[in-house]
Coordinates of C-alpha atoms and ligand atoms in Angstrom, one line a residue:
X45 CA 137.5 131.4 28.2
X46 CA 136.7 127.6 29.3
X47 CA 133.6 126.4 30.6
X48 CA 134.4 125.7 34.1
X49 CA 133.0 122.4 35.6
X50 CA 132.4 120.4 39.3
X51 CA 131.8 117.0 39.3
X52 CA 130.1 115.4 42.1
X53 CA 129.8 112.0 41.8
X54 CA 132.7 111.9 40.7
X55 CA 133.8 108.1 40.5
X56 CA 129.7 106.7 39.9
X57 CA 128.5 105.6 35.8
X58 CA 127.1 108.6 34.7
X59 CA 130.8 110.8 36.4
X60 CA 132.9 108.3 34.7
X61 CA 131.3 108.9 31.8
X62 CA 131.2 113.0 31.7
X63 CA 134.4 112.6 32.7
X64 CA 135.4 110.9 29.2
X65 CA 133.4 113.6 27.0
X66 CA 135.3 116.9 29.1
X67 CA 138.2 114.3 27.8
X68 CA 137.2 114.2 24.6
X69 CA 136.8 118.7 24.3
X70 CA 139.5 119.9 26.9
X71 CA 139.7 122.6 24.9
X72 CA 136.1 123.6 25.6
X73 CA 136.1 122.6 29.4
X74 CA 138.2 122.5 32.1
X75 CA 137.5 120.1 35.9
X76 CA 138.2 122.2 38.1
X77 CA 135.9 119.9 41.7
X78 CA 135.5 116.3 42.0
X79 CA 133.6 115.0 44.4
X80 CA 133.0 111.1 45.4
X81 CA 131.8 109.5 47.9
X82 CA 133.9 106.7 49.3
X83 CA 136.0 105.2 46.1
X84 CA 139.2 106.9 47.2
X85 CA 141.5 104.8 44.6
X86 CA 139.7 105.8 41.5
X87 CA 139.1 109.9 43.0
X88 CA 143.3 109.8 42.9
X89 CA 143.8 108.6 39.2
X90 CA 141.3 111.0 38.4
X91 CA 142.6 113.8 40.5
X92 CA 145.8 112.9 38.7
X93 CA 145.1 113.2 35.2
X94 CA 142.4 116.3 35.8
X95 CA 144.2 118.4 38.3
X96 CA 141.1 120.3 39.9
X97 CA 141.4 122.7 42.0
X98 CA 139.5 120.7 45.2
X99 CA 139.0 117.5 45.3
X100 CA 136.1 116.3 48.0
X101 CA 136.8 112.2 49.6
X102 CA 133.4 112.9 51.1
X103 CA 133.6 109.8 53.8
X104 CA 136.5 110.7 56.2
X105 CA 138.1 107.5 56.5
X106 CA 139.9 108.1 53.1
X107 CA 141.0 111.5 54.2
X108 CA 144.2 110.7 54.8
X109 CA 144.8 108.3 52.0
X110 CA 143.5 110.8 49.3
X111 CA 145.8 114.5 51.3
X112 CA 148.8 111.8 51.0
X113 CA 148.4 110.6 47.7
X114 CA 147.4 113.7 46.3
X115 CA 150.0 115.8 48.3
X116 CA 153.0 117.1 46.3
X117 CA 149.6 118.0 43.5
X118 CA 148.5 121.2 44.0
X119 CA 145.2 120.0 45.2
X120 CA 142.9 121.2 48.0
X121 CA 141.1 118.0 49.9
X122 CA 138.4 118.1 52.2
X123 CA 135.6 115.6 53.3
X124 CA 131.9 115.2 55.3
X125 CA 129.2 116.1 54.2
X126 CA 129.5 119.6 54.6
X127 CA 132.3 120.8 53.0
X128 CA 130.7 119.4 49.1
X129 CA 127.3 122.5 50.0
X130 CA 130.2 124.8 51.5
X131 CA 132.7 124.7 48.0
X132 CA 128.9 125.6 46.2
X133 CA 129.3 128.6 47.7
X134 CA 133.1 129.2 46.3
X135 CA 133.5 130.3 42.8
X136 CA 135.4 127.4 42.0
X137 CA 132.7 126.1 39.0
X138 CA 130.2 127.8 36.1
X139 CA 128.6 124.5 35.9
X140 CA 128.6 121.3 38.9
X141 CA 127.3 118.0 37.4
X142 CA 125.8 116.1 39.9
X143 CA 125.6 112.2 39.6
X144 CA 125.2 111.3 43.1
X145 CA 122.6 108.7 44.0
X146 CA 119.6 109.3 46.2
X147 CA 118.7 110.8 48.7
X148 CA 122.2 112.9 49.3
X149 CA 122.0 114.6 46.1
X150 CA 119.5 116.8 47.9
X151 CA 121.7 119.2 49.6
X152 CA 124.2 119.5 48.0
X153 CA 121.6 120.3 44.9
X154 CA 120.6 124.1 47.1
X155 CA 123.0 124.7 48.0
X156 CA 124.2 125.2 44.8
X157 CA 120.7 126.8 43.2
X158 CA 121.4 128.9 46.0
X159 CA 124.2 130.2 45.0
X160 CA 123.6 130.4 42.2
X161 CA 125.8 128.0 39.9
X162 CA 124.0 126.5 36.6
X163 CA 122.9 122.9 38.0
X164 CA 122.8 119.0 35.3
X165 CA 121.4 117.0 37.3
X166 CA 121.2 113.6 36.2
X167 CA 120.9 112.3 40.3
X168 CA 116.6 112.5 39.5
X169 CA 116.6 111.4 43.3
X170 CA 117.0 114.5 44.3
X171 CA 113.0 116.3 42.1
X172 CA 111.6 112.8 43.4
X173 CA 111.9 113.9 46.5
X174 CA 111.9 117.6 46.8
X175 CA 110.8 118.7 42.8
X176 CA 108.7 121.8 43.9
X177 CA 111.9 123.3 46.2
X178 CA 114.3 122.8 44.4
X179 CA 112.6 124.2 41.4
X180 CA 111.1 127.3 42.7
X181 CA 114.4 127.5 44.1
X182 CA 115.7 127.4 40.6
X183 CA 112.9 130.3 39.2
X184 CA 113.5 131.9 41.5
X185 CA 117.4 132.6 41.3
X186 CA 117.5 132.4 37.5
X187 CA 119.7 129.6 37.3
X188 CA 119.6 127.0 34.5
X189 CA 118.7 123.2 35.3
X190 CA 119.7 121.5 33.1
X191 CA 118.0 117.1 33.1
X192 CA 121.0 114.4 32.2
X193 CA 118.8 111.7 32.4
X194 CA 117.9 110.6 28.7
X195 CA 114.1 111.1 28.5
X196 CA 114.8 114.3 30.4
X197 CA 116.9 115.8 28.0
X198 CA 115.1 114.7 24.9
X199 CA 111.7 116.6 26.1
X200 CA 114.0 119.2 26.9
X201 CA 115.4 118.9 23.4
X202 CA 112.0 118.4 22.6
X203 CA 110.8 122.3 24.2
X204 CA 113.6 124.1 22.6
X205 CA 112.6 126.1 20.3
X206 CA 108.6 126.0 21.7
X207 CA 106.9 128.9 23.4
X208 CA 104.0 127.1 23.0
X209 CA 103.1 124.6 26.5
X210 CA 103.2 120.6 26.0
X211 CA 98.9 119.2 25.7
X212 CA 101.7 115.5 27.0
X213 CA 104.5 113.7 27.0
X214 CA 106.0 109.5 26.8
X215 CA 108.1 108.9 28.8
X216 CA 110.0 105.8 27.3
X217 CA 110.8 102.7 28.5
X218 CA 113.0 99.4 27.6
X219 CA 111.0 98.0 30.1
X220 CA 114.6 96.0 32.1
X221 CA 115.7 92.7 32.1
X222 CA 112.0 91.7 33.4
X223 CA 110.3 93.3 30.7
X224 CA 107.4 90.0 29.4
X225 CA 107.3 88.4 32.7
X226 CA 104.2 88.0 35.1
X227 CA 104.5 88.7 39.1
X228 CA 104.8 85.3 39.7
X229 CA 107.5 84.6 36.7
X230 CA 110.0 87.5 38.8
X231 CA 108.9 85.5 42.7
X232 CA 112.6 84.3 42.4
X233 CA 114.6 86.2 39.8
X234 CA 118.3 87.0 42.2
X235 CA 120.7 89.4 42.0
X236 CA 122.5 89.9 39.1
X237 CA 119.5 88.5 36.9
X238 CA 118.5 92.5 38.2
X239 CA 121.9 93.9 37.3
X240 CA 121.5 92.4 33.9
X241 CA 120.3 95.6 32.1
X242 CA 119.9 94.9 28.3
X243 CA 120.6 98.0 26.8
X244 CA 122.0 100.4 29.3
X245 CA 124.9 100.0 31.7
X246 CA 123.9 102.3 34.4
X247 CA 125.0 102.0 38.5
X248 CA 123.6 98.9 40.2
X249 CA 121.2 101.6 42.7
X250 CA 119.6 102.7 39.2
X251 CA 119.8 99.3 37.7
X252 CA 117.9 97.5 40.4
X253 CA 114.6 100.3 40.2
X254 CA 114.9 99.9 36.2
X255 CA 113.9 96.0 37.4
X256 CA 110.8 97.2 39.2
X257 CA 110.2 99.9 37.4
X258 CA 110.5 102.7 39.8
X259 CA 113.2 104.5 38.2
X260 CA 110.1 105.0 35.3
X261 CA 107.7 105.4 38.1
X262 CA 110.6 107.9 39.6
X263 CA 111.0 110.1 36.2
X264 CA 107.2 110.7 36.5
X265 CA 107.8 112.8 39.1
X266 CA 111.1 114.3 37.7
X267 CA 108.6 115.7 33.9
X268 CA 106.0 116.8 36.8
X269 CA 108.5 119.8 38.0
X270 CA 110.6 119.8 35.8
X271 CA 108.6 120.7 32.8
X272 CA 105.4 121.8 35.5
X273 CA 103.1 119.2 34.2
X274 CA 100.2 117.2 35.6
X275 CA 100.7 113.3 36.4
X276 CA 97.2 112.5 33.5
X277 CA 99.7 114.4 31.1
X278 CA 102.4 112.2 31.2
X279 CA 102.8 108.2 29.8
X280 CA 105.3 105.5 30.5
X281 CA 105.4 104.1 26.5
X282 CA 107.4 100.7 26.6
X283 CA 110.1 100.3 23.8
X284 CA 112.4 98.3 24.1
X285 CA 114.9 99.3 21.7
X286 CA 115.6 102.1 23.5
X287 CA 116.0 104.6 20.4
X288 CA 113.3 107.2 20.8
X289 CA 114.3 108.9 23.9
X290 CA 111.1 110.1 25.4
X291 CA 108.5 112.5 22.7
X292 CA 106.4 115.3 23.4
X293 CA 103.2 115.7 21.8
X294 CA 101.6 119.6 21.3
X295 CA 98.2 120.1 21.6
X296 CA 97.9 120.7 17.4
X297 CA 98.5 116.9 18.2
X298 CA 102.3 117.6 17.1
X299 CA 104.5 114.9 18.7
X300 CA 108.5 115.3 18.9
X301 CA 111.1 112.9 19.3
X302 CA 114.4 112.7 20.0
X303 CA 116.1 109.7 19.3
X304 CA 119.9 108.0 19.1
X305 CA 121.8 105.4 20.3
X306 CA 121.3 104.3 24.6
X307 CA 124.8 106.5 25.1
X308 CA 125.2 107.8 28.6
X309 CA 127.4 110.5 27.6
X310 CA 124.6 112.1 24.5
X311 CA 122.7 113.7 27.3
X312 CA 125.4 114.6 29.4
X313 CA 128.2 116.0 26.5
X314 CA 124.4 118.3 25.8
X315 CA 123.4 119.3 29.3
X316 CA 127.2 120.2 29.9
X317 CA 127.5 122.3 26.3
X318 CA 124.2 123.6 26.1
X319 CA 122.8 125.3 24.7
X320 CA 125.6 124.4 21.6
X321 CA 125.6 121.0 20.5
X322 CA 129.2 119.7 19.8
X323 CA 131.0 116.9 18.0
X324 CA 130.5 113.6 19.1
X325 CA 132.7 109.9 18.2
X326 CA 129.0 108.4 19.0
X327 CA 127.3 105.5 17.9
X328 CA 125.1 107.2 14.2
X329 CA 121.3 105.1 14.3
X330 CA 120.9 103.4 10.8
X331 CA 117.7 103.5 10.0
X332 CA 118.5 100.9 7.1
X333 CA 119.2 97.9 9.9
X334 CA 117.0 98.6 11.6
X335 CA 113.9 96.1 11.5
X336 CA 111.3 97.7 13.2
X337 CA 110.5 100.4 16.5
X338 CA 108.2 99.2 18.8
X339 CA 106.0 101.0 21.3
X340 CA 103.6 99.0 24.4
X341 CA 102.0 100.9 27.9
X342 CA 103.7 98.7 30.7
X343 CA 102.4 96.0 32.6
X344 CA 100.8 98.0 35.8
X345 CA 100.1 94.2 37.3
X346 CA 103.1 92.3 36.8
X347 CA 105.4 96.2 37.6
X348 CA 102.9 97.3 41.0
X349 CA 105.8 100.6 41.5
X350 CA 104.9 102.0 38.8
X351 CA 101.6 102.4 40.8
X352 CA 103.6 103.6 43.7
X353 CA 104.6 106.3 42.3
X354 CA 101.7 107.7 40.6
X355 CA 99.7 106.7 44.0
X356 CA 103.0 109.0 45.8
X357 CA 102.7 112.3 43.1
X358 CA 99.3 112.9 42.7
X359 CA 99.0 112.8 46.9
X360 CA 102.3 115.3 46.6
X361 CA 103.3 116.6 49.6
X362 CA 105.8 114.5 51.6
X363 CA 104.8 111.3 50.2
X364 CA 107.4 111.2 47.4
X365 CA 110.2 112.0 49.8
X366 CA 108.7 108.7 51.4
X367 CA 108.8 106.9 48.9
X368 CA 112.1 107.3 47.8
X369 CA 113.6 106.5 51.0
X370 CA 111.8 103.2 51.2
X371 CA 112.7 102.2 48.0
X372 CA 116.3 103.3 47.8
X373 CA 116.1 101.2 51.4
X374 CA 114.4 98.9 50.2
X375 CA 117.1 98.3 47.5
X376 CA 119.9 98.1 49.2
X377 CA 118.3 95.5 51.5
X378 CA 117.8 93.3 48.3
X379 CA 121.6 93.8 46.9
X380 CA 122.7 92.4 50.7
X381 CA 120.2 90.0 49.4
X382 CA 117.8 89.9 53.0
X383 CA 114.6 90.8 51.0
X384 CA 113.4 89.0 47.9
X385 CA 113.1 91.3 44.8
X386 CA 109.8 91.0 45.3
X387 CA 109.0 92.6 48.4
X388 CA 110.4 96.0 47.4
X389 CA 107.6 97.2 46.1
X390 CA 105.9 95.8 49.4
X391 CA 108.0 97.4 52.1
X392 CA 107.0 101.1 50.3
X393 CA 103.7 100.4 50.2
X394 CA 104.0 99.7 54.1
X395 CA 105.8 102.9 54.7
X396 CA 103.2 104.4 52.0
X397 CA 100.6 103.4 54.5
X398 CA 102.2 103.7 57.4
X399 CA 104.9 107.0 57.6
X400 CA 103.1 110.5 59.0
X401 CA 102.1 112.3 55.8
X402 CA 102.3 115.9 55.5
X403 CA 100.1 117.8 52.4
X404 CA 103.0 121.3 52.4
X405 CA 106.0 120.3 53.5
X406 CA 109.2 122.5 54.5
X407 CA 112.9 121.7 54.2
X408 CA 113.4 120.2 56.8
X409 CA 110.4 118.7 57.3
X410 CA 112.0 115.8 54.1
X411 CA 114.9 116.0 55.9
X412 CA 113.2 114.3 58.7
X413 CA 111.7 112.6 57.0
X414 CA 113.1 111.1 55.4
X415 CA 115.2 109.2 58.7
X416 CA 112.2 108.2 60.1
X417 CA 110.8 106.8 57.2
X418 CA 114.3 105.4 56.7
X419 CA 114.4 103.4 59.8
X420 CA 110.6 102.0 59.9
X421 CA 111.8 100.2 56.7
X422 CA 115.0 98.8 58.1
X423 CA 113.1 97.6 60.7
X424 CA 110.0 96.2 57.9
X425 CA 112.7 94.5 55.5
X426 CA 113.8 92.9 58.7
X427 CA 110.5 91.6 59.8
X428 CA 108.8 90.5 56.4
X429 CA 109.9 86.6 56.3
Ligands
MG682 MG1 116.5 107.6 32.3

């Protein structure tokens, strides 16, 4: 029996790499649903190759184009955000890879868990915004919830077979394109420089999050919920070689680490095949050729987003949701040239001070918080000059 896979966010960086992994293991996997936001050309191309049962093009403006292109094939075409959730309730796949960008991934993830589908999660914002609600629901529904983020996959692999809880985890970070620079030196960096990540090839939004190191801050929050840790049990280490993908320390002082070359296909494949490991033609680490592996504490002055994220998770409630909404807007405004790089944390901090705080938010409160803070952050971006 092949494992049937749905891919939400199939045209993004993670989605396309997942399709490569699946193409290498066609005896084991079958893609039955592909969902994309608005990249209709690539979605059509992917659907022609994979022949899924259904595709979703979320943006209704692209529906006719996709429908007409796939008309002669036996593939159902849906559109709109609601259909993303409705397909979760049907018996179309055994596991769904959530690889969408930002807050948009929350509703489909909640639907997947509610419907009892195994989830491979690449969309970290889902856990930043609603980590407690999502992980509680996954426990109640007893659904496997497997991280795809390379650091969390590393921790997940290190914990495999352990019955003792970790004492501490170390999330490693490349340090991003601006590692070693001071705050002043970053005053005039532009979009091109911020997008140029030294080790990983990723989408635009997460590349900017890596440059500000908000990505690592989000990963602290993600780790808290995935592995039931307190923020003080989670440390960040800058490790520019990107060979150690994260480490777990136990009560006896033992450390376990997961190592490998930086290639997202590795954690993607592990999530899809879990609990098994499959053959892979990814490169292998050559220790003889490697001069050193280095580790250092991150520069929290140069990268204020780290402390903003720790502050948000310590306050809890809807504060991480406020953090995320403000960040999504600030990053998109930076990408289109409306604000400067150093202003991203300023916008976020202002939203964290001004937005209404709720200590124990229900799901609906999070939806409302997201909406309000996005509009608040948009206003701040306009008035910051
Ligand atoms: Mg990561």
